[in-house]
Coordinates of C-alpha atoms in Angstrom, one line a residue:
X1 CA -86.2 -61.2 31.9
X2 CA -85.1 -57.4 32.0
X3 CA -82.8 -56.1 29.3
X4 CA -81.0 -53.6 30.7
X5 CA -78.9 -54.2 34.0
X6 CA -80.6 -52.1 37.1
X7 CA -78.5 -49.6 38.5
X8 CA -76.7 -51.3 40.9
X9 CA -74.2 -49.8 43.6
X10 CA -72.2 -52.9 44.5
X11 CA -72.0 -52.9 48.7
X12 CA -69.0 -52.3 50.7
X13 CA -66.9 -51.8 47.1
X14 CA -64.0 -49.8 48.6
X15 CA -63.8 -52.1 51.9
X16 CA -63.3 -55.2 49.5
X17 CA -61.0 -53.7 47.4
X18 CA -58.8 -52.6 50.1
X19 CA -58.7 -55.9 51.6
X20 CA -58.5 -58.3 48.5
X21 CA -54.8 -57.8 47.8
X22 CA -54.4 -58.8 43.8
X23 CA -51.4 -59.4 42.2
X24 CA -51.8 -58.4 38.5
X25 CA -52.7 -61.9 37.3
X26 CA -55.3 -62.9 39.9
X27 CA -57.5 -66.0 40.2
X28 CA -60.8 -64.5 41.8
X29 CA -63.8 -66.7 43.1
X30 CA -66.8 -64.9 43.0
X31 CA -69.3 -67.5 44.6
X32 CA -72.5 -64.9 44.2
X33 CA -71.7 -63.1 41.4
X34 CA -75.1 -61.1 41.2
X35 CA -74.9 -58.6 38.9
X36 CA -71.3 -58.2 38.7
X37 CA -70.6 -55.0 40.7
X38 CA -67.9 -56.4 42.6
X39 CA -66.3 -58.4 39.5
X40 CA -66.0 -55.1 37.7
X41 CA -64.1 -53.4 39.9
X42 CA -61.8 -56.6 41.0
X43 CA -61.0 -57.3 37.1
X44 CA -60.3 -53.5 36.9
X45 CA -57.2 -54.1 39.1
X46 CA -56.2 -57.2 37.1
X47 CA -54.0 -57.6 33.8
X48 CA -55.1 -59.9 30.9
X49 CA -53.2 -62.7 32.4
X50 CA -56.2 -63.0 35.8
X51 CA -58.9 -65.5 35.4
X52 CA -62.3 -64.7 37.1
X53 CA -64.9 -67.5 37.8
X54 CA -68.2 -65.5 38.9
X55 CA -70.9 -68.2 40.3
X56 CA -74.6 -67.5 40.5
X57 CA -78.0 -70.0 40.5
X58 CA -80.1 -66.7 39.4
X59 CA -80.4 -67.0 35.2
X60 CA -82.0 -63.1 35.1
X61 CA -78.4 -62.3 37.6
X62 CA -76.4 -64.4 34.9
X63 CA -77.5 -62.9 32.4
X64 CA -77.2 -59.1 33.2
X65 CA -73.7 -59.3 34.8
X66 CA -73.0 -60.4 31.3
X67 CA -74.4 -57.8 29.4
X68 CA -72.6 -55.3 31.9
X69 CA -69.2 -57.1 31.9
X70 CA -69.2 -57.9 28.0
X71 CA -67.2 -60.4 26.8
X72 CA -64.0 -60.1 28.9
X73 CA -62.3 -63.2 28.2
X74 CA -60.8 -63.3 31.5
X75 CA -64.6 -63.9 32.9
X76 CA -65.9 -67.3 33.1
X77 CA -69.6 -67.8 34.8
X78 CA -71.1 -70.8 36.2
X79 CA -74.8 -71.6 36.7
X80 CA -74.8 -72.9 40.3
X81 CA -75.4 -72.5 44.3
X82 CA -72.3 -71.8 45.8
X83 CA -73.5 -74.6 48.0
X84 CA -73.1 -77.3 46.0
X85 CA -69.9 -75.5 44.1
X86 CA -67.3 -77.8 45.7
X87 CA -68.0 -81.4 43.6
X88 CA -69.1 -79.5 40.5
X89 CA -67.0 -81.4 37.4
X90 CA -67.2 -78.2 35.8
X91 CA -66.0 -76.4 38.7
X92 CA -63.3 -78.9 39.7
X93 CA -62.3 -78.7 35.5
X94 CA -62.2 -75.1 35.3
X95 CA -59.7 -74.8 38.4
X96 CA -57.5 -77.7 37.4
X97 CA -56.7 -75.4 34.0
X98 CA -57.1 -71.9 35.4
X99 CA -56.6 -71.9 39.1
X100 CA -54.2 -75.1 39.6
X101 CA -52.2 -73.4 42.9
X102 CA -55.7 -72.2 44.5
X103 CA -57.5 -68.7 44.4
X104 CA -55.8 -65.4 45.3
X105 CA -59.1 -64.1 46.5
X106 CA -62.8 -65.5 47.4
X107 CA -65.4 -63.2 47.3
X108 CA -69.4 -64.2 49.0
X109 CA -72.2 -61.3 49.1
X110 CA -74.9 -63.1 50.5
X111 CA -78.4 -62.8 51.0
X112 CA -80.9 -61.1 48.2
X113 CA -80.0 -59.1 46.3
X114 CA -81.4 -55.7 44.9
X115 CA -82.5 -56.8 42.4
X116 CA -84.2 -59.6 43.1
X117 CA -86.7 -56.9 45.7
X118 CA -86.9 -54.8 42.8
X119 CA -88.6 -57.2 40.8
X120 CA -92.4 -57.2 41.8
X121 CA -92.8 -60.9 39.7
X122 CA -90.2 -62.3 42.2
X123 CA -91.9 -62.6 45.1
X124 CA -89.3 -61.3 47.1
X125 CA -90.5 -57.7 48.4
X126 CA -93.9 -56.8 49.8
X127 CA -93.4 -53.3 48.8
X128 CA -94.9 -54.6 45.6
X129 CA -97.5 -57.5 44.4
X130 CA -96.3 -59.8 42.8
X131 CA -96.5 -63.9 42.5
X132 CA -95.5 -65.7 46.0
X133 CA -92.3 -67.1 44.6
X134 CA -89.3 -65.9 46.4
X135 CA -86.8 -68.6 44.1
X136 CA -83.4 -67.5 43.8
X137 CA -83.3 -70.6 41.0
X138 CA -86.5 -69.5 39.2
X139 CA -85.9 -73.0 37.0
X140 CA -86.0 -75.2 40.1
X141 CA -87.4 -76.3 43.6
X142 CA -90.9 -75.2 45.3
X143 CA -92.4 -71.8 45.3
X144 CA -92.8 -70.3 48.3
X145 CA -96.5 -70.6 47.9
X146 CA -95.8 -74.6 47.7
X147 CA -93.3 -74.4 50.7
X148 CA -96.3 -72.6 52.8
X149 CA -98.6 -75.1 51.8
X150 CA -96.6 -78.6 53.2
X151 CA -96.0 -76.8 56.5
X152 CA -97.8 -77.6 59.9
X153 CA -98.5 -74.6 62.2
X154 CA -95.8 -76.2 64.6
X155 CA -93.0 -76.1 61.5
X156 CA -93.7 -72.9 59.6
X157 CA -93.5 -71.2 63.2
X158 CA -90.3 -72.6 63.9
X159 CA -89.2 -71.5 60.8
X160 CA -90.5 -68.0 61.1
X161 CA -89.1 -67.9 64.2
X162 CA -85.1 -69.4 63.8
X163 CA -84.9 -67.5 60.6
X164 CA -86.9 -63.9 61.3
X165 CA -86.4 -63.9 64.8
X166 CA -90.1 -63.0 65.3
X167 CA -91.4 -63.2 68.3
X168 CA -95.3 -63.9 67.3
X169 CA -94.4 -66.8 64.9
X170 CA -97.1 -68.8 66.3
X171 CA -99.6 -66.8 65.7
X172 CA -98.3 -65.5 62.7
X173 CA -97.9 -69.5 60.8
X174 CA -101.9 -69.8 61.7
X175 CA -102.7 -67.0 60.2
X176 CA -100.9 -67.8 57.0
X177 CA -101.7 -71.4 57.0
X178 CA -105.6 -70.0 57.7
X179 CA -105.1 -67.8 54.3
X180 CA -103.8 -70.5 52.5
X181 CA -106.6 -72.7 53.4
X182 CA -109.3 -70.1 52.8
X183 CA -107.4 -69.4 48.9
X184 CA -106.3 -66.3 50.2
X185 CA -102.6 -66.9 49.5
X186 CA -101.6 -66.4 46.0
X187 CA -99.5 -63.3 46.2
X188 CA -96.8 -61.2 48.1
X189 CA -99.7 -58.6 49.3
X190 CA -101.8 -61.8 50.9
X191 CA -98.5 -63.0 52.9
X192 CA -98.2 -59.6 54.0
X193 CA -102.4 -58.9 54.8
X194 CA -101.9 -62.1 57.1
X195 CA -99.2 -60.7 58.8
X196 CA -100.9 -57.7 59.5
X197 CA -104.0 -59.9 61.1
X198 CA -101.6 -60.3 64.1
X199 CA -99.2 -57.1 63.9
X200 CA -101.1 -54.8 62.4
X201 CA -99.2 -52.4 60.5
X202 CA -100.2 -48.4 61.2
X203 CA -99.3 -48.7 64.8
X204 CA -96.1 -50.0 64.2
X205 CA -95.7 -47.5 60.7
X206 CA -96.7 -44.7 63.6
X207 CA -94.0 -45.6 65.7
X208 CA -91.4 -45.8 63.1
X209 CA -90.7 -49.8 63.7
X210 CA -90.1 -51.4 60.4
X211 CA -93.1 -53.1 58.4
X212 CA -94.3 -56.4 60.6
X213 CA -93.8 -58.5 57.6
X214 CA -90.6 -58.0 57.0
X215 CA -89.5 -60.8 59.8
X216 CA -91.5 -62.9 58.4
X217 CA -90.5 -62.5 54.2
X218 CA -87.2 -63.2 55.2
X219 CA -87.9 -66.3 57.2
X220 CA -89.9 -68.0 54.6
X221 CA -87.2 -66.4 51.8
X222 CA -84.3 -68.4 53.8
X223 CA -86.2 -71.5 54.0
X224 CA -87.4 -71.6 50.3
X225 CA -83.9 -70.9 49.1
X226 CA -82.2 -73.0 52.1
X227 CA -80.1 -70.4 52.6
X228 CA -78.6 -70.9 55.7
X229 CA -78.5 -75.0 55.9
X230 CA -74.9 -75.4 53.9
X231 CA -73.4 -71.6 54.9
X232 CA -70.8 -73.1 57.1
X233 CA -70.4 -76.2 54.7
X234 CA -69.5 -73.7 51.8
X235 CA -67.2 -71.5 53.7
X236 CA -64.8 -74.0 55.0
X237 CA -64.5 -75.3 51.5
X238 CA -64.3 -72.4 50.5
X239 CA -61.1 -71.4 52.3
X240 CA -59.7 -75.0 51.5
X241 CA -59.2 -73.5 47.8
X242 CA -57.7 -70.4 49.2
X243 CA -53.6 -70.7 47.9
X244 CA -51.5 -69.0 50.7
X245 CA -51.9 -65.8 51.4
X246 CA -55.4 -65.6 49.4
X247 CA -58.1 -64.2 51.1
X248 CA -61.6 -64.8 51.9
X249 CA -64.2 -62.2 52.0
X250 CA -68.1 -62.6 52.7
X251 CA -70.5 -59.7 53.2
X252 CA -73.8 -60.5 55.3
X253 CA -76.9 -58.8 56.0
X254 CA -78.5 -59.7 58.8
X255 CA -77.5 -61.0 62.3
X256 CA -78.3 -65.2 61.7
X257 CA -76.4 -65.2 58.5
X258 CA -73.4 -63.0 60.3
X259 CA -73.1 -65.4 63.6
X260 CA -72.2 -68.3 61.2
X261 CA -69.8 -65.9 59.0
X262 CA -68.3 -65.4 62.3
X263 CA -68.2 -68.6 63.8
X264 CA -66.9 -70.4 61.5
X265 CA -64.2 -67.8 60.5
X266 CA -63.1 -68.3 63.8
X267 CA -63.1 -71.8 64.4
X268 CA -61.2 -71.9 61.4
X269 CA -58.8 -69.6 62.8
X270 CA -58.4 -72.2 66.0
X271 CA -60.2 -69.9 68.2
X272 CA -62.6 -72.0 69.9
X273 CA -65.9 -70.3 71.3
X274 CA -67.3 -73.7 73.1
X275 CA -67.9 -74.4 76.4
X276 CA -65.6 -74.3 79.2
X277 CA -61.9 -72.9 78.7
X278 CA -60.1 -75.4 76.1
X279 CA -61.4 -77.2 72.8
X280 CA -61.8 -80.9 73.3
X281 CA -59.9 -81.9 70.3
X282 CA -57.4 -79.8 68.9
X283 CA -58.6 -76.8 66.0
X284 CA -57.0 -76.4 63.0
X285 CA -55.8 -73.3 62.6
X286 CA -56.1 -72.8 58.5
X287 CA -56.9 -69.3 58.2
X288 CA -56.1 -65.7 60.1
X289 CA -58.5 -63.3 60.4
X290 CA -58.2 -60.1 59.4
X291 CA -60.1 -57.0 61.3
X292 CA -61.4 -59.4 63.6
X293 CA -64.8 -57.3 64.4
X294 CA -66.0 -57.0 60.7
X295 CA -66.2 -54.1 59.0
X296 CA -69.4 -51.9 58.5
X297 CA -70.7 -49.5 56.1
X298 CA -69.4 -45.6 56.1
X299 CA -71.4 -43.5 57.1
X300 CA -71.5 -42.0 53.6
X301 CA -72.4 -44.8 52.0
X302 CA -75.1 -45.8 54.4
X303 CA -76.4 -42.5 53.5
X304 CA -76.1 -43.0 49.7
X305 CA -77.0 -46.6 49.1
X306 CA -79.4 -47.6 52.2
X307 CA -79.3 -51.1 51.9
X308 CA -76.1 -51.3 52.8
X309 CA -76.6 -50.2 56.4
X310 CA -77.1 -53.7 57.6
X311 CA -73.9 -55.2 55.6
X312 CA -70.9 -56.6 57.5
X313 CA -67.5 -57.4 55.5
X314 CA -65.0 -60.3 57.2
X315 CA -61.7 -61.3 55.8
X316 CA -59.8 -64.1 56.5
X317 CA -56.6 -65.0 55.1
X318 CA -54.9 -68.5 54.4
X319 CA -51.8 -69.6 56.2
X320 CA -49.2 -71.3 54.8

């Protein structure tokens, strides 16, 4: 476990700042807390009097958002997935005594974070070898080495496909699945090698595409972590903790985790994006969204902090 926290540029800072409105005693939600970028800045704005509840299910994020937030006393965090958050006694204990009326503001950066690709023994980046892990929970559930091996060619290229959006998944899962029965898949460089058997990588490094693996690392990342299965589960509970007037912010990454951001923001709204003209039963209209399109990335901080190129901020706020 690493000592010292990375440097880490927390993503979209200013945008979240500017659109979760604090009073000086806040109750904040922070349902990935990572490694407390974002809490920083939000307990910054706060008096003694706010009480911050920073979730995460990574113990190596846990504990380096502690070492950089020290022992503020307004800072409480919980070892958990935001997905099963909801019916955690712990959870529902700390909000009874600190955050009876609801949260004045929800915060959700999904996805991976940096420093989980910065760390080689991860399994997260290619860029690197390391062990074919990819756990956001290093203390629980399958490897992604053990995912890989109880797939069928059929299922691990429906999976590559719904959650990379990779065209060549088929070819792609038999090639894996060949590796893996041949012991060639122990590590982030073999996943990667039988990529490149079907998209090999200089043409597309010549042609400035991105690497041909990449698809594929976050497909098998999202199914290993089951990153996607509960999203729109957690965000409607989320905003049923909301106290009027609080607002909900998530930040997303890619396209599949965005659409069911959106979606459900919306439906939540009682804007119904179905089939034919009318909803069949009537929506409930809980929340109201705020800069309906999203909000991207400067251009200055795309240029400063790439990673954040990709990242999409929406805000939706409760009604009374």
């Amino acid at each position: 476990m690493a000592t010292q926290p990375p440097t880490h540029v927390p993503v979209l800072l200013q945008e979240v700042l500017d659109n979760l409105v604090l009073p000086p005693a806040a109750r904040i939600l922070d349902l990935t807390l990572g490694l407390g970028g974002h809490a920083e800045a939000l307990l910054a704005r706060c008096d003694k009097g706010a009480r911050y509840l920073g979730v995460d299910r990574d113990p190596e994020a846990r504990y380096l958002a502690r070492r950089r937030l020290g022992d503020d006393a307004r800072l409480e965090i919980l070892a958990c997935a935001y997905e099963d958050l909801w019916n955690d006694a712990r959870f529902l204990a700390w909000k009874a005594e600190s955050a009876p009326g609801g949260f004045d503001a929800i915060l959700a950066d999904l996805g991976v974070s940096t420093l989980q690709l910065r760390s080689p023994e991860r399994g997260f980046s290619f860029r690197d070898e390391g062990p074919l892990d990819m756990r956001m929970d290093t203390t629980s559930g399958p490897t992604a080495v053990e995912w890989i091996a109880e797939q069928t060619d059929e299922s691990l290229a429906d999976a590559i496909y719904q959650y990379g959006e990779e065209r060549a998944s088929r070819p792609i899962a038999r090639a894996i699945l060949r590796a893996h029965r041949e012991g060639r898949l122990a590590t982030t460089k073999d996943l990667a090698e039988a990529v490149y058997t079907v998209i090999p990588r200089e043409p597309a490094k010549r042609k400035g595409h991105s690497d041909p693996a990449t698809r594929t690392f976050q497909a098998i990342r999202i199914a290993v972590n089951g990153e996607l299965d509960r999203l729109a589960a957690a965000l409607e509970s989320a905003a049923g903790h909301l106290r009027p007037g609080g607002r909900l912010a998530v930040i997303s990454f890619h396209s599949l985790e965005d659409r069911i951001v959106k979606q459900t923001l919306r439906r939540l709204a009682g804007i119904y994006d179905g089939p034919g003209r009318t909803a069949p039963v009537a929506l409930p209209k809980l929340l109201k969204l705020i800069h309906p399109g999203g909000l991207a990335p400067s251009e200055a901080e795309a240029a400063v902090n790439p990673p954040s190129r990709s990242a999409r901020l929406r805000v939706a706020e409760r009604l009374p």
